[in-house]
Coordinates of C-alpha atoms and ligand atoms in Angstrom, one line a residue:
S1 CA -17.2 -22.9 -1.6
T2 CA -13.7 -21.6 -1.3
E3 CA -12.3 -19.1 1.2
L4 CA -11.3 -15.6 0.0
S5 CA -9.0 -13.1 1.6
V6 CA -11.3 -10.1 2.3
F7 CA -8.3 -7.7 1.9
E8 CA -7.0 -9.2 -1.4
T9 CA -10.5 -9.5 -2.9
N10 CA -11.2 -5.9 -2.0
I11 CA -8.0 -4.2 -3.2
R12 CA -7.7 -6.3 -6.4
F13 CA -11.2 -7.1 -7.5
V14 CA -13.5 -4.4 -5.9
G15 CA -10.8 -1.8 -6.5
G16 CA -10.1 -2.8 -10.0
L17 CA -13.8 -2.9 -11.0
L18 CA -14.5 0.5 -9.3
A19 CA -11.5 2.1 -11.1
A20 CA -12.7 0.6 -14.4
Y21 CA -16.1 2.2 -13.6
A22 CA -14.5 5.6 -12.8
L23 CA -12.5 5.6 -16.0
S24 CA -15.2 4.3 -18.3
G25 CA -18.5 5.3 -16.8
D26 CA -19.8 1.8 -17.7
K27 CA -22.3 0.8 -15.0
M28 CA -21.6 -2.9 -15.5
F29 CA -18.3 -2.4 -13.6
K30 CA -20.1 -0.7 -10.7
E31 CA -22.6 -3.5 -10.4
K32 CA -19.9 -6.2 -10.4
A33 CA -18.0 -4.3 -7.7
L34 CA -21.2 -4.2 -5.7
S35 CA -21.9 -7.9 -6.0
V36 CA -18.3 -8.8 -5.0
A37 CA -18.2 -6.4 -2.0
D38 CA -21.6 -7.7 -0.9
K39 CA -20.2 -11.2 -0.5
L40 CA -17.5 -9.8 1.9
L41 CA -20.0 -8.1 4.2
P42 CA -20.4 -11.0 6.8
A43 CA -16.7 -10.6 7.6
F44 CA -17.6 -7.3 9.3
N45 CA -20.1 -8.8 11.8
T46 CA -17.8 -8.4 14.9
P47 CA -18.3 -6.5 18.1
T48 CA -15.6 -3.9 17.1
G49 CA -16.5 -3.8 13.4
I50 CA -13.0 -4.9 12.6
P51 CA -13.3 -7.6 9.9
Y52 CA -12.1 -11.1 9.9
A53 CA -9.4 -11.9 7.3
M54 CA -11.1 -14.7 5.4
I55 CA -14.6 -15.5 4.3
N56 CA -16.2 -18.6 2.7
I57 CA -18.4 -16.9 0.1
K58 CA -20.8 -19.8 -0.1
T59 CA -21.5 -20.2 3.6
G60 CA -20.6 -16.7 4.8
S61 CA -18.4 -18.2 7.6
T62 CA -15.4 -16.2 8.5
R63 CA -12.1 -16.6 10.4
N64 CA -8.7 -15.2 10.9
W65 CA -5.3 -16.5 9.9
G66 CA -4.1 -19.3 12.3
W67 CA -0.7 -17.7 12.5
A68 CA -1.9 -14.2 13.5
S69 CA -1.2 -13.5 17.2
G70 CA -4.1 -14.7 19.4
G71 CA -6.8 -14.8 16.7
S72 CA -6.0 -11.2 15.6
S73 CA -6.9 -9.4 12.4
I74 CA -4.1 -7.8 10.5
L75 CA -3.5 -4.0 10.5
S76 CA -2.8 -3.6 6.8
E77 CA -5.8 -5.7 5.9
L78 CA -8.4 -4.1 8.1
G79 CA -7.1 -0.7 7.2
S80 CA -7.2 -1.1 3.4
M81 CA -11.0 -1.1 2.7
H82 CA -11.8 2.6 3.1
L83 CA -11.1 4.1 -0.4
E84 CA -13.0 1.3 -2.1
W85 CA -16.0 1.1 0.2
D86 CA -16.5 4.8 0.7
Y87 CA -16.5 5.3 -3.1
L88 CA -18.8 2.2 -3.6
S89 CA -21.4 3.7 -1.2
N90 CA -21.3 7.0 -3.0
V91 CA -21.7 5.6 -6.5
T92 CA -24.4 3.0 -5.6
G93 CA -26.3 5.0 -2.9
N94 CA -26.0 2.0 -0.6
G95 CA -24.5 3.4 2.6
V96 CA -23.7 0.1 4.3
F97 CA -20.2 0.0 2.9
A98 CA -19.2 3.5 4.1
E99 CA -20.8 2.7 7.5
K100 CA -18.5 -0.3 7.9
V101 CA -15.2 1.5 7.1
Y102 CA -16.0 4.6 9.1
K103 CA -16.7 2.3 12.1
I104 CA -13.2 0.7 11.7
R105 CA -11.6 4.1 11.2
N106 CA -13.3 5.5 14.4
F107 CA -12.4 2.5 16.4
M108 CA -8.7 2.7 15.4
N109 CA -8.7 6.4 16.1
E110 CA -10.1 6.0 19.6
I111 CA -8.1 3.0 20.8
E112 CA -5.0 3.6 22.9
K113 CA -1.7 3.1 21.0
P114 CA 1.5 2.0 22.7
M115 CA 4.0 4.8 22.2
G116 CA 1.6 6.2 19.6
L117 CA 2.4 3.2 17.4
Y118 CA -0.1 0.9 15.8
P119 CA 0.8 -2.8 16.4
N120 CA 0.1 -5.1 13.4
Y121 CA -2.3 -7.4 15.3
I122 CA -5.7 -6.6 16.8
N123 CA -8.4 -8.9 18.0
P124 CA -11.8 -8.2 16.3
K125 CA -13.8 -9.6 19.2
T126 CA -12.1 -7.9 22.1
G127 CA -10.6 -4.9 20.4
K128 CA -7.3 -5.6 22.2
W129 CA -3.9 -5.5 20.5
G130 CA -2.1 -8.8 19.9
Q131 CA 1.7 -9.0 19.9
H132 CA 3.3 -5.6 19.9
H133 CA 4.9 -5.7 16.5
T134 CA 5.0 -2.6 14.4
A135 CA 6.2 -2.4 10.8
I136 CA 5.8 -0.1 7.8
G137 CA 6.4 -3.2 5.7
A138 CA 4.5 -6.5 5.7
L139 CA 1.3 -6.5 7.9
G140 CA 1.3 -2.8 8.5
D141 CA 2.0 -1.0 5.2
S142 CA -1.2 0.0 3.5
F143 CA -2.9 0.9 6.8
Y144 CA -0.7 4.1 6.9
E145 CA -1.2 4.6 3.1
Y146 CA -5.0 4.6 3.5
L147 CA -5.0 7.1 6.4
L148 CA -3.3 9.6 4.1
K149 CA -5.3 8.7 1.0
M150 CA -8.7 8.9 2.8
W151 CA -7.8 12.5 3.4
I152 CA -6.8 13.0 -0.2
Q153 CA -9.9 11.2 -1.4
S154 CA -12.0 13.7 0.6
G155 CA -10.5 16.5 -1.4
K156 CA -8.3 17.2 1.7
T157 CA -11.3 18.1 3.8
D158 CA -11.4 15.2 6.3
P159 CA -9.4 16.3 9.3
V160 CA -9.8 13.1 11.2
S161 CA -7.8 10.9 8.8
R162 CA -5.2 13.6 8.3
K163 CA -4.6 13.8 12.0
M164 CA -4.4 10.1 12.4
Y165 CA -1.8 10.0 9.6
D166 CA 0.3 12.8 11.0
D167 CA 0.2 11.3 14.5
A168 CA 1.2 7.8 13.1
V169 CA 4.1 9.3 11.2
D170 CA 5.2 11.3 14.2
A171 CA 5.4 8.1 16.3
I172 CA 7.2 6.3 13.5
E173 CA 9.7 9.1 13.3
K174 CA 10.3 9.1 17.0
N175 CA 10.6 5.3 17.4
L176 CA 11.5 3.6 14.1
I177 CA 13.4 5.8 11.7
K178 CA 17.1 5.2 11.8
T179 CA 20.2 6.1 9.8
S180 CA 22.8 3.3 9.2
P181 CA 26.5 3.9 9.8
G182 CA 26.8 4.2 6.0
G183 CA 24.3 7.0 5.9
L184 CA 21.2 5.1 4.7
K185 CA 17.9 6.1 6.2
Y186 CA 15.4 3.2 6.9
I187 CA 12.4 2.3 9.0
A188 CA 13.2 -0.4 11.5
E189 CA 10.6 -2.8 12.9
Y190 CA 9.5 -2.8 16.6
K191 CA 9.1 -6.3 18.0
S192 CA 8.0 -6.9 21.6
G193 CA 10.4 -4.3 23.1
R194 CA 13.3 -4.4 20.6
L195 CA 14.1 -3.0 17.2
E196 CA 14.8 -5.2 14.3
Q197 CA 17.1 -3.4 11.8
K198 CA 15.2 -4.6 8.7
L199 CA 13.2 -3.0 6.0
D200 CA 10.9 -5.1 3.7
H201 CA 10.6 -4.4 0.0
L202 CA 6.9 -3.8 0.9
G203 CA 8.0 -0.9 3.2
C204 CA 9.7 0.9 0.3
F205 CA 6.3 2.2 -0.8
S206 CA 6.6 4.6 2.2
G207 CA 9.0 6.9 0.4
G208 CA 6.2 7.8 -2.1
M209 CA 3.7 8.1 0.8
F210 CA 5.9 10.6 2.7
A211 CA 6.3 12.7 -0.5
L212 CA 2.6 12.6 -1.2
G213 CA 1.8 13.5 2.5
S214 CA 4.1 16.5 2.3
Q215 CA 1.3 18.5 0.9
G216 CA -0.8 19.6 3.8
S217 CA 1.9 18.8 6.3
S218 CA 3.5 21.3 8.7
N219 CA 6.9 20.8 6.9
P220 CA 6.6 19.9 3.2
Q221 CA 10.3 20.1 2.5
K222 CA 11.1 17.7 5.4
Y223 CA 8.7 15.0 4.1
V224 CA 9.8 15.3 0.5
Q225 CA 13.4 14.8 1.8
L226 CA 12.3 11.8 3.9
G227 CA 10.7 10.4 0.7
A228 CA 14.0 11.0 -1.1
D229 CA 16.0 9.3 1.6
I230 CA 13.8 6.2 1.6
A231 CA 13.9 6.1 -2.3
H232 CA 17.7 6.3 -2.1
T233 CA 18.0 3.4 0.4
C234 CA 15.6 1.3 -1.6
H235 CA 17.4 1.9 -4.8
E236 CA 20.6 0.9 -3.0
S237 CA 18.9 -2.4 -2.2
Y238 CA 18.5 -2.9 -6.0
D239 CA 22.0 -1.6 -6.9
R240 CA 23.8 -3.8 -4.4
S241 CA 22.5 -7.0 -6.0
A242 CA 23.9 -8.9 -9.0
T243 CA 20.6 -8.7 -10.9
K244 CA 19.9 -5.0 -10.1
L245 CA 16.6 -6.1 -8.6
G246 CA 15.9 -5.8 -4.9
P247 CA 15.4 -8.5 -2.3
E248 CA 12.1 -9.2 -0.4
A249 CA 13.7 -7.8 2.8
F250 CA 17.1 -6.2 3.6
R251 CA 18.9 -5.5 6.8
F252 CA 21.3 -3.0 8.4
D253 CA 23.6 -5.1 10.5
D254 CA 27.3 -4.5 11.2
A255 CA 28.4 -6.6 8.3
S256 CA 26.1 -5.3 5.5
E257 CA 23.7 -2.6 4.7
A258 CA 20.6 -2.7 2.4
K259 CA 21.3 -6.3 1.6
A260 CA 19.3 -9.5 2.4
V261 CA 21.1 -11.7 4.9
R262 CA 18.8 -14.7 5.2
Q263 CA 18.3 -17.0 2.2
N264 CA 14.5 -16.7 2.5
E265 CA 14.6 -13.0 2.0
K266 CA 16.6 -12.9 -1.2
Y267 CA 13.8 -13.4 -3.7
Y268 CA 12.1 -10.8 -5.9
I269 CA 8.5 -11.5 -7.0
L270 CA 7.9 -8.6 -9.4
R271 CA 6.9 -6.3 -6.6
P272 CA 6.1 -2.6 -7.3
E273 CA 6.9 -0.7 -4.1
V274 CA 10.3 0.7 -5.1
L275 CA 9.0 1.9 -8.5
E276 CA 5.9 3.3 -6.8
T277 CA 8.2 5.5 -4.7
H278 CA 10.3 6.5 -7.8
F279 CA 7.0 7.5 -9.5
Y280 CA 5.9 9.8 -6.6
M281 CA 9.5 11.2 -6.3
W282 CA 9.6 11.9 -10.0
R283 CA 6.3 13.7 -9.9
F284 CA 7.3 15.8 -6.8
T285 CA 10.9 16.6 -7.6
R286 CA 11.4 16.2 -11.4
E287 CA 14.9 14.8 -10.6
Q288 CA 16.1 12.8 -13.6
K289 CA 17.6 10.2 -11.3
Y290 CA 14.2 8.7 -10.6
R291 CA 13.6 8.1 -14.3
D292 CA 17.1 6.6 -14.5
W293 CA 16.6 4.3 -11.6
A294 CA 13.2 3.2 -13.1
W295 CA 14.9 2.5 -16.4
E296 CA 17.6 0.4 -14.7
A297 CA 14.8 -1.7 -13.2
V298 CA 13.1 -2.1 -16.6
Q299 CA 16.4 -3.4 -18.1
A300 CA 16.8 -5.8 -15.1
L301 CA 13.2 -7.0 -15.5
E302 CA 13.8 -7.6 -19.2
K303 CA 17.0 -9.5 -18.5
H304 CA 16.0 -11.7 -15.6
C305 CA 12.2 -11.9 -15.5
R306 CA 11.0 -11.9 -19.1
T307 CA 10.0 -15.3 -20.5
D308 CA 8.2 -16.4 -23.6
G309 CA 4.9 -16.7 -21.6
G310 CA 5.1 -13.5 -19.5
Y311 CA 7.2 -12.3 -16.6
T312 CA 8.4 -14.3 -13.6
G313 CA 9.8 -13.7 -10.2
I314 CA 13.3 -14.9 -9.3
R315 CA 14.6 -16.8 -6.3
D316 CA 17.8 -15.0 -5.5
V317 CA 18.6 -11.5 -6.6
Y318 CA 22.3 -12.0 -5.7
Q319 CA 22.9 -14.7 -8.4
E320 CA 24.1 -13.6 -11.8
N321 CA 21.8 -16.2 -13.4
P322 CA 18.9 -16.5 -10.9
Q323 CA 16.4 -19.3 -11.0
Q324 CA 13.0 -18.2 -12.0
D325 CA 9.9 -19.0 -9.9
D326 CA 7.4 -19.3 -12.9
V327 CA 4.8 -17.0 -11.3
Q328 CA 3.5 -13.7 -12.7
Q329 CA 1.8 -12.0 -9.8
S330 CA -1.2 -9.9 -10.8
F331 CA 0.3 -6.8 -9.1
F332 CA 2.9 -6.9 -11.8
L333 CA 0.3 -5.7 -14.3
A334 CA -1.8 -3.6 -11.9
E335 CA 1.1 -1.8 -10.2
T336 CA 4.7 -2.5 -11.4
L337 CA 4.0 -1.8 -15.1
K338 CA 1.5 0.9 -14.4
Y339 CA 4.0 2.9 -12.2
L340 CA 6.7 2.4 -14.8
Y341 CA 4.4 3.6 -17.5
L342 CA 3.5 6.7 -15.4
I343 CA 7.1 7.5 -14.6
F344 CA 7.8 7.9 -18.4
S345 CA 4.5 9.7 -19.1
D346 CA 3.4 13.2 -18.8
D347 CA 1.9 14.5 -15.5
S348 CA -1.4 15.0 -17.2
L349 CA -1.9 11.3 -17.3
L350 CA -3.7 10.6 -14.0
P351 CA -2.8 13.9 -12.3
L352 CA -2.4 13.6 -8.5
D353 CA -4.8 16.4 -7.8
K354 CA -7.6 14.5 -9.5
W355 CA -6.8 10.9 -8.8
V356 CA -5.7 8.8 -5.8
F357 CA -4.4 5.2 -6.3
N358 CA -5.6 2.4 -4.1
T359 CA -3.0 0.1 -2.7
E360 CA -3.1 -2.0 -5.8
A361 CA -2.6 1.1 -8.0
H362 CA -6.2 1.3 -9.2
P363 CA -7.1 5.0 -9.7
F364 CA -10.0 6.5 -7.9
P365 CA -11.4 10.1 -8.5
I366 CA -10.7 12.6 -5.7
N367 CA -13.4 14.6 -3.9
Y368 CA -16.3 13.0 -5.7
V369 CA -18.5 14.0 -2.9
F370 CA -18.0 15.7 0.5
K371 CA -18.6 13.7 3.7
S372 CA -18.2 15.7 6.9
N373 CA -16.1 14.3 9.8
G374 CA -16.6 10.7 9.0
V375 CA -20.3 10.7 9.2
P376 CA -21.3 7.9 6.8
V377 CA -23.4 8.9 3.9
T378 CA -26.6 6.9 3.2
V379 CA -27.6 8.4 -0.1
P380 CA -25.3 9.6 -2.9
V381 CA -25.0 13.3 -2.9
S382 CA -24.0 13.3 -6.5
A383 CA -22.9 10.7 -8.9
P384 CA -19.3 11.0 -10.1
V385 CA -18.7 12.3 -13.5
P386 CA -16.6 9.5 -15.2
V387 CA -13.4 10.9 -16.6
A388 CA -11.9 9.6 -19.8
V389 CA -8.2 9.3 -19.5
Q390 CA -6.2 10.9 -22.3
A391 CA -3.0 8.9 -23.1
S392 CA -0.1 11.2 -23.6
Ligands
DMJ1 C1 0.1 -5.4 -3.5 O1 -0.9 -6.4 -3.5 C2 -0.4 -4.2 -2.7 O2 0.5 -3.2 -3.0 C3 -0.4 -4.5 -1.2 O3 -0.7 -3.3 -0.5 C4 0.9 -5.1 -0.7 N1 1.8 -5.5 -1.7 C5 1.4 -6.0 -2.9 C6 2.5 -6.0 -4.0 O4 3.7 -6.1 -3.5

């Protein structure tokens, strides 16, 4: 009778089960993914098709977070269902899941965007934006990631998601990308008419996204460079701390750059985003520095986060001997360690032209079936051929 987050349940459980199915071909995983996703369906019964954030899986009652502007749903949450649900429809032959995510995608495509930007809050009943707050970090992040990855998942054949991604990145470039006096590139946040000079650790994933999106863009070199610039800034946020691990958020104010200023932004909870970007940058550039930076992080994790029972977050990255928080987040295994492993593996392990990672780093096969222009499929055109991964 407990409430679940629709987004977290999808990216971690449905995504994990579907990736296990894709890698093993064991139907049990597909059936479990289906039964979990099925429980989330009532959250999508809204006039716009935009889901509520939470669902009580016993009663089916749904609601949004009390703190989210005017009863809104959250951009990153409503926008991080597509890879999983489209694939689920295709492997089960049940089109209802694809139908739901294409409805969201089409709604978000058609709605008017202030300055071309997507605010983080939208009301699922009225379809109106809540507070005009735009960020590539918390509350926005994986919405942008999934626009690009929908296109990749379609075997680069779906023009709608590619255009949505390109337009969103254009608006971000015009309005939010800044360079600090010290020469660090970052993506500021837009909050009700003003810019906040802050980048979340979460937003550091975008370096990898820009590099991944370079393929198929009008200017591949420019986007690999943008990826490199964000990777550099995010590495600086690690390098400028005593522990060599990065804070939850860092700012670019007169006094300091790429450093957390507020006490409640100084923690590190085993997050993967900086290593995720180093992984993509390594794959796209082969520059040794990305492996070196990843190795520095491994050593810091071993020094500050390893305990007898597992790995833990720390409360202040600027302390020589930081206090530990005694929590091992599940994304440490799903993402942080996976991206590290991949950085030091051969490219033939999960090659990027055959696999696309969901936002929890669960790999999905690419181009398993062609869907034209966002028209939902109701029957599977062909079952995917499960691929066994060869460890290098
Ligand atoms: C993960 O659950 C996912 O990457 C999500 O998109 C946001 N961040 C956490 C890990 O930091």
